[in-house]
Short mmCIF file of C-alpha atoms and ligand atoms in Angstrom, two decimals:
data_model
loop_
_atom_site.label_atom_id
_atom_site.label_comp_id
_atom_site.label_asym_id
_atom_site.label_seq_id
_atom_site.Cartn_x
_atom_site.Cartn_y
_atom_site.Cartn_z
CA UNK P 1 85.07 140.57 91.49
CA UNK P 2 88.98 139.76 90.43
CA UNK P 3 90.11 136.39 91.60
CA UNK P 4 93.49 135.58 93.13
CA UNK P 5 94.07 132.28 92.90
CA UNK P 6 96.06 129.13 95.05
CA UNK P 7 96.66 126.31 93.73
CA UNK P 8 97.72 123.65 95.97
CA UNK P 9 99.40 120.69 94.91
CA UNK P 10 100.47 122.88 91.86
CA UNK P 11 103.85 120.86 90.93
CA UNK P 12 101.75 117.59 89.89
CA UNK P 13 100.81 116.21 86.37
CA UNK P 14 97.24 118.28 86.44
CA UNK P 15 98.63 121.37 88.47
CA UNK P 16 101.41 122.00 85.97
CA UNK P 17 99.36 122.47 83.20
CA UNK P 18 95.97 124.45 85.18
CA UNK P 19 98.77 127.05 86.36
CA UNK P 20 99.87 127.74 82.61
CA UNK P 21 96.16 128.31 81.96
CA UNK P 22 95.14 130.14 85.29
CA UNK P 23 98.06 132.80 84.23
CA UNK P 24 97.06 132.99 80.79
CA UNK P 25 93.29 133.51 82.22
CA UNK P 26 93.83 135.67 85.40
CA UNK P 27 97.24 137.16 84.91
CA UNK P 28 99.99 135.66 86.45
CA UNK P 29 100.38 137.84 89.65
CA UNK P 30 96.89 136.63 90.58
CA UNK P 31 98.09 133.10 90.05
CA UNK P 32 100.09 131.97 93.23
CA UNK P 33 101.71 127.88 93.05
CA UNK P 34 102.57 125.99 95.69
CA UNK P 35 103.54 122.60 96.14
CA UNK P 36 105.85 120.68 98.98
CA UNK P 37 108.03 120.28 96.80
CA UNK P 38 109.58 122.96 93.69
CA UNK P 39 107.72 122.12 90.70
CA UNK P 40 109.50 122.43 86.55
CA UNK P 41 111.23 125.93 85.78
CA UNK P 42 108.20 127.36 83.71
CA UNK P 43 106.10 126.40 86.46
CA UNK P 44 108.23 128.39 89.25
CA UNK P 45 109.33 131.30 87.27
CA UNK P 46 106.16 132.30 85.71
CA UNK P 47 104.73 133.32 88.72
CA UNK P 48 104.42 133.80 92.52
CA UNK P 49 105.42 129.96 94.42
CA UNK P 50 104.98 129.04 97.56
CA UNK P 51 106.47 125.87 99.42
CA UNK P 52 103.27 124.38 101.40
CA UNK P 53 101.94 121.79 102.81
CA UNK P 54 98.60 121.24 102.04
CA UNK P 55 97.92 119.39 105.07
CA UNK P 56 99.10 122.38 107.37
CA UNK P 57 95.80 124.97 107.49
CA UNK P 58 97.96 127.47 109.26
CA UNK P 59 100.65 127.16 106.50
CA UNK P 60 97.68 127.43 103.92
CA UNK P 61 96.20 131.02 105.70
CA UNK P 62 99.72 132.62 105.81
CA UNK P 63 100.12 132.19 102.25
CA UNK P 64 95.84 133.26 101.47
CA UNK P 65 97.05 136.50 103.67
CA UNK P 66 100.10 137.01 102.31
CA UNK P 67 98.51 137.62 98.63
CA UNK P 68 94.72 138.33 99.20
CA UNK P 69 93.30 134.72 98.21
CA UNK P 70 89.70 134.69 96.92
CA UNK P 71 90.02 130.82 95.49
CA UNK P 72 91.83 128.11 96.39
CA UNK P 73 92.15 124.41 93.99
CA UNK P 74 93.20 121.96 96.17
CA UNK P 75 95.21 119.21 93.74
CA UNK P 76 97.23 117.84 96.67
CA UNK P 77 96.19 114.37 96.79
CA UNK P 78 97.67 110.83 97.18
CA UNK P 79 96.25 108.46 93.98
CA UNK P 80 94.51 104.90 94.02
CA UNK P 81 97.79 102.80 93.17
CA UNK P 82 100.40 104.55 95.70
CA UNK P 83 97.55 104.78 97.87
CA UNK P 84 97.00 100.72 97.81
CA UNK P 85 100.45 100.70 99.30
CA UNK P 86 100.09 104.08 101.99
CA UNK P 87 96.55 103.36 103.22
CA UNK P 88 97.09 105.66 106.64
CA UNK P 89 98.70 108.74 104.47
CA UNK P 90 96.51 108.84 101.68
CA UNK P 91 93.59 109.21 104.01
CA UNK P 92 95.88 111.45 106.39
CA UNK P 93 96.85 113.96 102.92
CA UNK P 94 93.31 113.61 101.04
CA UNK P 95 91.11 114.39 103.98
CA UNK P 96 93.25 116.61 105.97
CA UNK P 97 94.02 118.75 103.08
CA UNK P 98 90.50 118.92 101.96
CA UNK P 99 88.77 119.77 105.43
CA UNK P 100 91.27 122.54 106.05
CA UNK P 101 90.25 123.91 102.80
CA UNK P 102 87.05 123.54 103.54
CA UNK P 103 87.47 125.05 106.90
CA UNK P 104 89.03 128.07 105.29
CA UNK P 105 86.17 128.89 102.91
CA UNK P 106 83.38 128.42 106.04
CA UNK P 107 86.03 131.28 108.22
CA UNK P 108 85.32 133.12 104.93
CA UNK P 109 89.27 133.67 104.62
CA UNK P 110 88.47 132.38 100.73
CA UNK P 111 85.25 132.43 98.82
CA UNK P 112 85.66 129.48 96.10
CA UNK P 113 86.81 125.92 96.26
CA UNK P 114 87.68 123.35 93.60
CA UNK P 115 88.27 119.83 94.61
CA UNK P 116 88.91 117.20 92.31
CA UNK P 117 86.93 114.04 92.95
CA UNK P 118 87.41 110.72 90.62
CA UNK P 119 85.71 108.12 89.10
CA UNK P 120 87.82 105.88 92.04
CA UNK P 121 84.37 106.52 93.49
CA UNK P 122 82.97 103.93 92.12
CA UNK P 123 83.17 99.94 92.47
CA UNK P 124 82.95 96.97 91.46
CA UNK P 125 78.85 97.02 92.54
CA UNK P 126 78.27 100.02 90.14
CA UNK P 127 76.97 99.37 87.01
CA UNK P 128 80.00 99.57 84.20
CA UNK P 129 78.55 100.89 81.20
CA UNK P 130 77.85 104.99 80.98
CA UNK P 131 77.74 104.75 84.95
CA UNK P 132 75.05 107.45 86.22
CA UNK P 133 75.79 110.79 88.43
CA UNK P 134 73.66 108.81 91.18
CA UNK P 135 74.59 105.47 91.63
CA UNK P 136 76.00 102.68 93.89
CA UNK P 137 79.32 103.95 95.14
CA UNK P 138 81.49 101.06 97.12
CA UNK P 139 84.89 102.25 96.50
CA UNK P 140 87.81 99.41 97.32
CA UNK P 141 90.51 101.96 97.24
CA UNK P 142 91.25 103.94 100.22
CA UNK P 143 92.13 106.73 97.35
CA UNK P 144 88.02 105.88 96.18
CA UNK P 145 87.46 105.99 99.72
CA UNK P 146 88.70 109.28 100.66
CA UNK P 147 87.04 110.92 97.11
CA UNK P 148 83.68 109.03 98.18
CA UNK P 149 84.27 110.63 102.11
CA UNK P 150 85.36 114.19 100.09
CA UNK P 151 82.55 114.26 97.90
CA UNK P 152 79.85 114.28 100.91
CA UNK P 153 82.41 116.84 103.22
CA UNK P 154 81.82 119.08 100.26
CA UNK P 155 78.32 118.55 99.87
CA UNK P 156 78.07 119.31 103.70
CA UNK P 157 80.11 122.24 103.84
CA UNK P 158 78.10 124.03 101.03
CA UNK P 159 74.57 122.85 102.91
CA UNK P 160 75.23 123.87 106.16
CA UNK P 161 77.83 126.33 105.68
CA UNK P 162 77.00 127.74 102.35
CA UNK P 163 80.27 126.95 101.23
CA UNK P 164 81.06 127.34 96.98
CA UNK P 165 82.77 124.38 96.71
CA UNK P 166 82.81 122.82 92.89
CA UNK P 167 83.69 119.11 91.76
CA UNK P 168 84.71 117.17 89.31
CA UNK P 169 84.81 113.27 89.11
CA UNK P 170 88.32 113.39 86.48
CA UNK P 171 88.93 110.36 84.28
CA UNK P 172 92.12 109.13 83.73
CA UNK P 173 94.02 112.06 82.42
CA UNK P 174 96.68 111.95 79.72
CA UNK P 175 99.10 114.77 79.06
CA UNK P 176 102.59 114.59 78.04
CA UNK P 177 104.17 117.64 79.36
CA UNK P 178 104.15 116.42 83.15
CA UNK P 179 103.94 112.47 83.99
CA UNK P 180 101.31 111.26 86.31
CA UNK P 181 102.43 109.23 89.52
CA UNK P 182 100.64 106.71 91.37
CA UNK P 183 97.67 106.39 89.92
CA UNK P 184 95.79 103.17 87.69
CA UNK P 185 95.26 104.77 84.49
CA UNK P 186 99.13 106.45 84.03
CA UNK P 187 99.76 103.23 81.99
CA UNK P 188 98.34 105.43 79.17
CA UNK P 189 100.67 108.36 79.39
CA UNK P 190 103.35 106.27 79.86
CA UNK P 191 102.74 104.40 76.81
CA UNK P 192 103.35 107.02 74.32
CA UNK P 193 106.65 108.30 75.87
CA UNK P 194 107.61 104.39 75.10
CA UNK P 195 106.18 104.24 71.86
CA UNK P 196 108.51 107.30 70.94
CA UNK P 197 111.56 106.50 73.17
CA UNK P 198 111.89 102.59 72.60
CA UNK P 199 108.88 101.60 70.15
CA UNK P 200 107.64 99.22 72.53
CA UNK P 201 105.81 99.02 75.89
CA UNK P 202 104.55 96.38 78.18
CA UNK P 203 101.43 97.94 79.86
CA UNK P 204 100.48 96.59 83.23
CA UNK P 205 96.67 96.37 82.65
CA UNK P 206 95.35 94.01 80.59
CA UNK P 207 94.69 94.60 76.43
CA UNK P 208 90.90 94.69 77.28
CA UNK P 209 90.64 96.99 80.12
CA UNK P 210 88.56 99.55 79.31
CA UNK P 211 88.62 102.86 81.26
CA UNK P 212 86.67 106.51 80.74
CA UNK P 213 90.02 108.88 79.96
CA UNK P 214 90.71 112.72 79.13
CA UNK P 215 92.76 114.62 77.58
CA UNK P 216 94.60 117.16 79.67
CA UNK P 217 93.69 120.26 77.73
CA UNK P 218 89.94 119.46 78.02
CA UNK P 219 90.76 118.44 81.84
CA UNK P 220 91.82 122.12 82.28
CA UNK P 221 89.16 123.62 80.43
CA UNK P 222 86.45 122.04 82.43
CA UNK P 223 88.37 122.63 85.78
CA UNK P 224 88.17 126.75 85.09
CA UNK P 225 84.41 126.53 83.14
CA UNK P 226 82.97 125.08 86.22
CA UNK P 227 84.84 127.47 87.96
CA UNK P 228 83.95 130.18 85.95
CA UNK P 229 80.09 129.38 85.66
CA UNK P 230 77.12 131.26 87.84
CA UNK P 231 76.73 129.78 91.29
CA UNK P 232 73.00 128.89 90.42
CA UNK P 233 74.44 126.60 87.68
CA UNK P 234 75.93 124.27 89.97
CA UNK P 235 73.14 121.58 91.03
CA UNK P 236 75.49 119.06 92.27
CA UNK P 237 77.87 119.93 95.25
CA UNK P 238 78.95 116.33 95.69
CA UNK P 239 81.24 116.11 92.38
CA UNK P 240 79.88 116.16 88.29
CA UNK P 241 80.81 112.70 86.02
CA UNK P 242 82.48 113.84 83.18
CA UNK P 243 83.62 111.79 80.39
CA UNK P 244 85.33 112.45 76.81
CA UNK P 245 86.90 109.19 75.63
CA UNK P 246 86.77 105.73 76.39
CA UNK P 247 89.62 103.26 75.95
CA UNK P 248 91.30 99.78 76.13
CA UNK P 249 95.29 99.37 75.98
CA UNK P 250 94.49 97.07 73.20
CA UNK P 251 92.78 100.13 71.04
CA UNK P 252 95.46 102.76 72.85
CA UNK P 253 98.01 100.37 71.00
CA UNK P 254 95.82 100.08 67.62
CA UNK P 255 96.02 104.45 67.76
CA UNK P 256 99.82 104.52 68.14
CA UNK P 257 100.29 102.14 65.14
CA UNK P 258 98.32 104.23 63.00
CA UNK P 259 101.59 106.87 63.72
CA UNK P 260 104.40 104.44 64.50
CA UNK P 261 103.88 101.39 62.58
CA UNK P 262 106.26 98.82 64.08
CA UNK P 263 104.73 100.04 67.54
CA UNK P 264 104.47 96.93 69.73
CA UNK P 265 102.83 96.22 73.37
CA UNK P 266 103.07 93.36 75.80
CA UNK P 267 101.08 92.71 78.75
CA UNK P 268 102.13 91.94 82.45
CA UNK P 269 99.48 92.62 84.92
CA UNK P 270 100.10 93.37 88.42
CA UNK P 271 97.42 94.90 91.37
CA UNK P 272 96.82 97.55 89.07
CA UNK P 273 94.85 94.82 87.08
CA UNK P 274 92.28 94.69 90.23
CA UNK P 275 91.68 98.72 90.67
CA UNK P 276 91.15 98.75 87.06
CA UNK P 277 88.71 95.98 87.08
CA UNK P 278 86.66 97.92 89.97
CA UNK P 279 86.33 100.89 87.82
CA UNK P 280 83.72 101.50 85.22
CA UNK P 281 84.35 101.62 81.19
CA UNK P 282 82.40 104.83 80.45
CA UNK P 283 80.35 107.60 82.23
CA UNK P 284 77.18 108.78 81.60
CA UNK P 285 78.30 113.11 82.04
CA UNK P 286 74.86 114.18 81.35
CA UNK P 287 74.07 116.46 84.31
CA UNK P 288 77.86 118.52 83.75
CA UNK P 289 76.67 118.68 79.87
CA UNK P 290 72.99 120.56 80.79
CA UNK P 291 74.15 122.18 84.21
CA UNK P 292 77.12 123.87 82.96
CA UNK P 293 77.64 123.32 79.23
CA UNK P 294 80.67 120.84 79.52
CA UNK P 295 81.54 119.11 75.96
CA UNK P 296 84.88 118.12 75.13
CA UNK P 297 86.86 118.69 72.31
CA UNK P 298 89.14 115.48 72.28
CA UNK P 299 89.06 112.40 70.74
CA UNK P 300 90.99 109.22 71.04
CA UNK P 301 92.18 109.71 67.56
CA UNK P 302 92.72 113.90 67.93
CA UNK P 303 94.41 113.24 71.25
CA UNK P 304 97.12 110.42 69.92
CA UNK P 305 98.05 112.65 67.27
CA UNK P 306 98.72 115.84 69.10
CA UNK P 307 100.54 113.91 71.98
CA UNK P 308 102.87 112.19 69.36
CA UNK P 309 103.87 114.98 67.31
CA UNK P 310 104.66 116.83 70.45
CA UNK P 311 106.71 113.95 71.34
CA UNK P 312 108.20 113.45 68.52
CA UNK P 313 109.31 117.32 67.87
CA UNK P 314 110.79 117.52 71.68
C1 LIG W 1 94.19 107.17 89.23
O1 LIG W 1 94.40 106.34 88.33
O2 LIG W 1 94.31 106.92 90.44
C2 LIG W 1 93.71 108.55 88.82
C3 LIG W 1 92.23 108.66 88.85
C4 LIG W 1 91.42 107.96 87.84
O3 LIG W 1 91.70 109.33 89.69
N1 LIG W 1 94.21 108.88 87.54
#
């Protein structure tokens, strides 16, 4: 069956680049974006756009109508550091958002959902090193919160309702067409327009925090393979771990030297320090590697060099 696809939340740092791919995939008259607000010129003129609010279901089913929807991504979503300091509309955009969603796919208006989840899922009481699928999960972000509350919504919804609703728990993602906002781990995005720009950076975590991270292109590739992939494939309707890289600031900084040589970084922690800390250092991503074939394809070294000569040649 052809797919005509929504993505909501489709002017953000992920949504940017999953549109460029959905068009290339699906065609980009199949592809419709929509964000509340306009997203970058590529974004907007290389296919249909629609302004929406995710958290408005009856603004969502005009535009799944209008064009014939079969799948819907839901990006919309408020992140753990803006979050810290919006408690009431994170949870109000994150949940809202993903329930009418949800809602939609059970009226059978749409018959595919992705939902990101994070590893924001997991706490301080989870163990830190390759962190299982199935673990303790005490969140102390409301952003953790709501992807803790969204991961069992979606699990519920597919039980119950036999809704096809697919997950991933993303690491912290770095791309360098589209900055992140609000979230913990945008430190390393930011660092290597800084590196480029001014040759130095003082990073807001501490040299030793270690966090799982992705590149953006394997992001993308993993958001339309599990997509893509049989229905029978997907075991897990809560989200899938995934992992690809694993990094400190400290070792971030020790990459961009081996390009930019008088490279320098201070540090300056703020509450950022204490999300961080929560978090775990790597991700154990077996059950997304044997259920659906994920493997990534970028390392910390392979990442820092496309990002900077991307940079560099802007
Ligand atoms: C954040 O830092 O809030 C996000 C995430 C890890 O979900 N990038």
């Amino acid at each position: 069956m052809s797919q005509t696809i929504l993505v909501l939340g489709a002017s953000g740092q992920i949504g940017t680049e999953l549109i460029e791919k959905l068009r290339t995939v699906y065609g980009s008259a199949h592809v419709v974006a929509s964000d509340i607000r306009n997203g970058s010129p590529s974004l907007m003129n290389s296919g249909p756009f629609e302004i929406i609010d995710a958290t408005d279901k009856e603004a969502i089913l005009t535009v799944v109508k209008k064009y014939n929807i079969t799948q819907i991504y839901l990006l919309a979503a408020m992140l753990s550091a803006t979050g810290e300091k919006f408690p009431h509309k994170a949870w109000n955009l994150n949940m809202t958002s993903l329930l009418a969603v949800l809602d939609l796919a059970k009226d059978k208006y749409i018959n595919q959902v992705f939902w990101p989840s994070s590893i924001a899922v997991f706490g301080s009481t989870s163990p830190k090193i390759q962190t299982p699928q199935k673990t303790i999960m005490e969140p102390s972000t409301v952003y953790g919160i709501s992807k803790v509350s969204g991961e069992f919504w979606c699990n519920y919804y597919h039980d119950k309702y036999g809704v096809d609703v697919r997950s991933i728990r993303y690491p912290g993602i770095i791309s360098w067409k589209t900055k992140p906002g609000g979230g913990t781990t945008d430190y390393a995005v930011d660092i290597f327009f800084k590196a480029v720009e001014q040759g130095s950076f003082e990073c807001f975590l501490n040299k030793n925090s270690c966090l799982p991270m992705m590149y953006m292109e394997d992001a993308v590739d993993a958001t339309v393979q599990i997509m893509q992939v049989n229905a029978d494939q997907i075991k897990i309707r809560t989200s899938y771990n995934l992992s690809a890289m694993n990094f400190s600031p400290k070792e971030l900084a020790l990459e961009i030297q081996r390009h930019i040589p008088n490279f320098t970084i201070t540090y300056k922690t703020d509450y950022r320090q204490a999300i961080a800390d929560s978090w775990p250092d790597s991700i154990d991503d077996t059950k997304a590697r044997e259920d659906w074939g994920w493997t990534p394809n970028y390392t910390l070294s392979k990442m820092t060099k496309v990002i900077l000569e991307n940079l560099v040649a802007q």
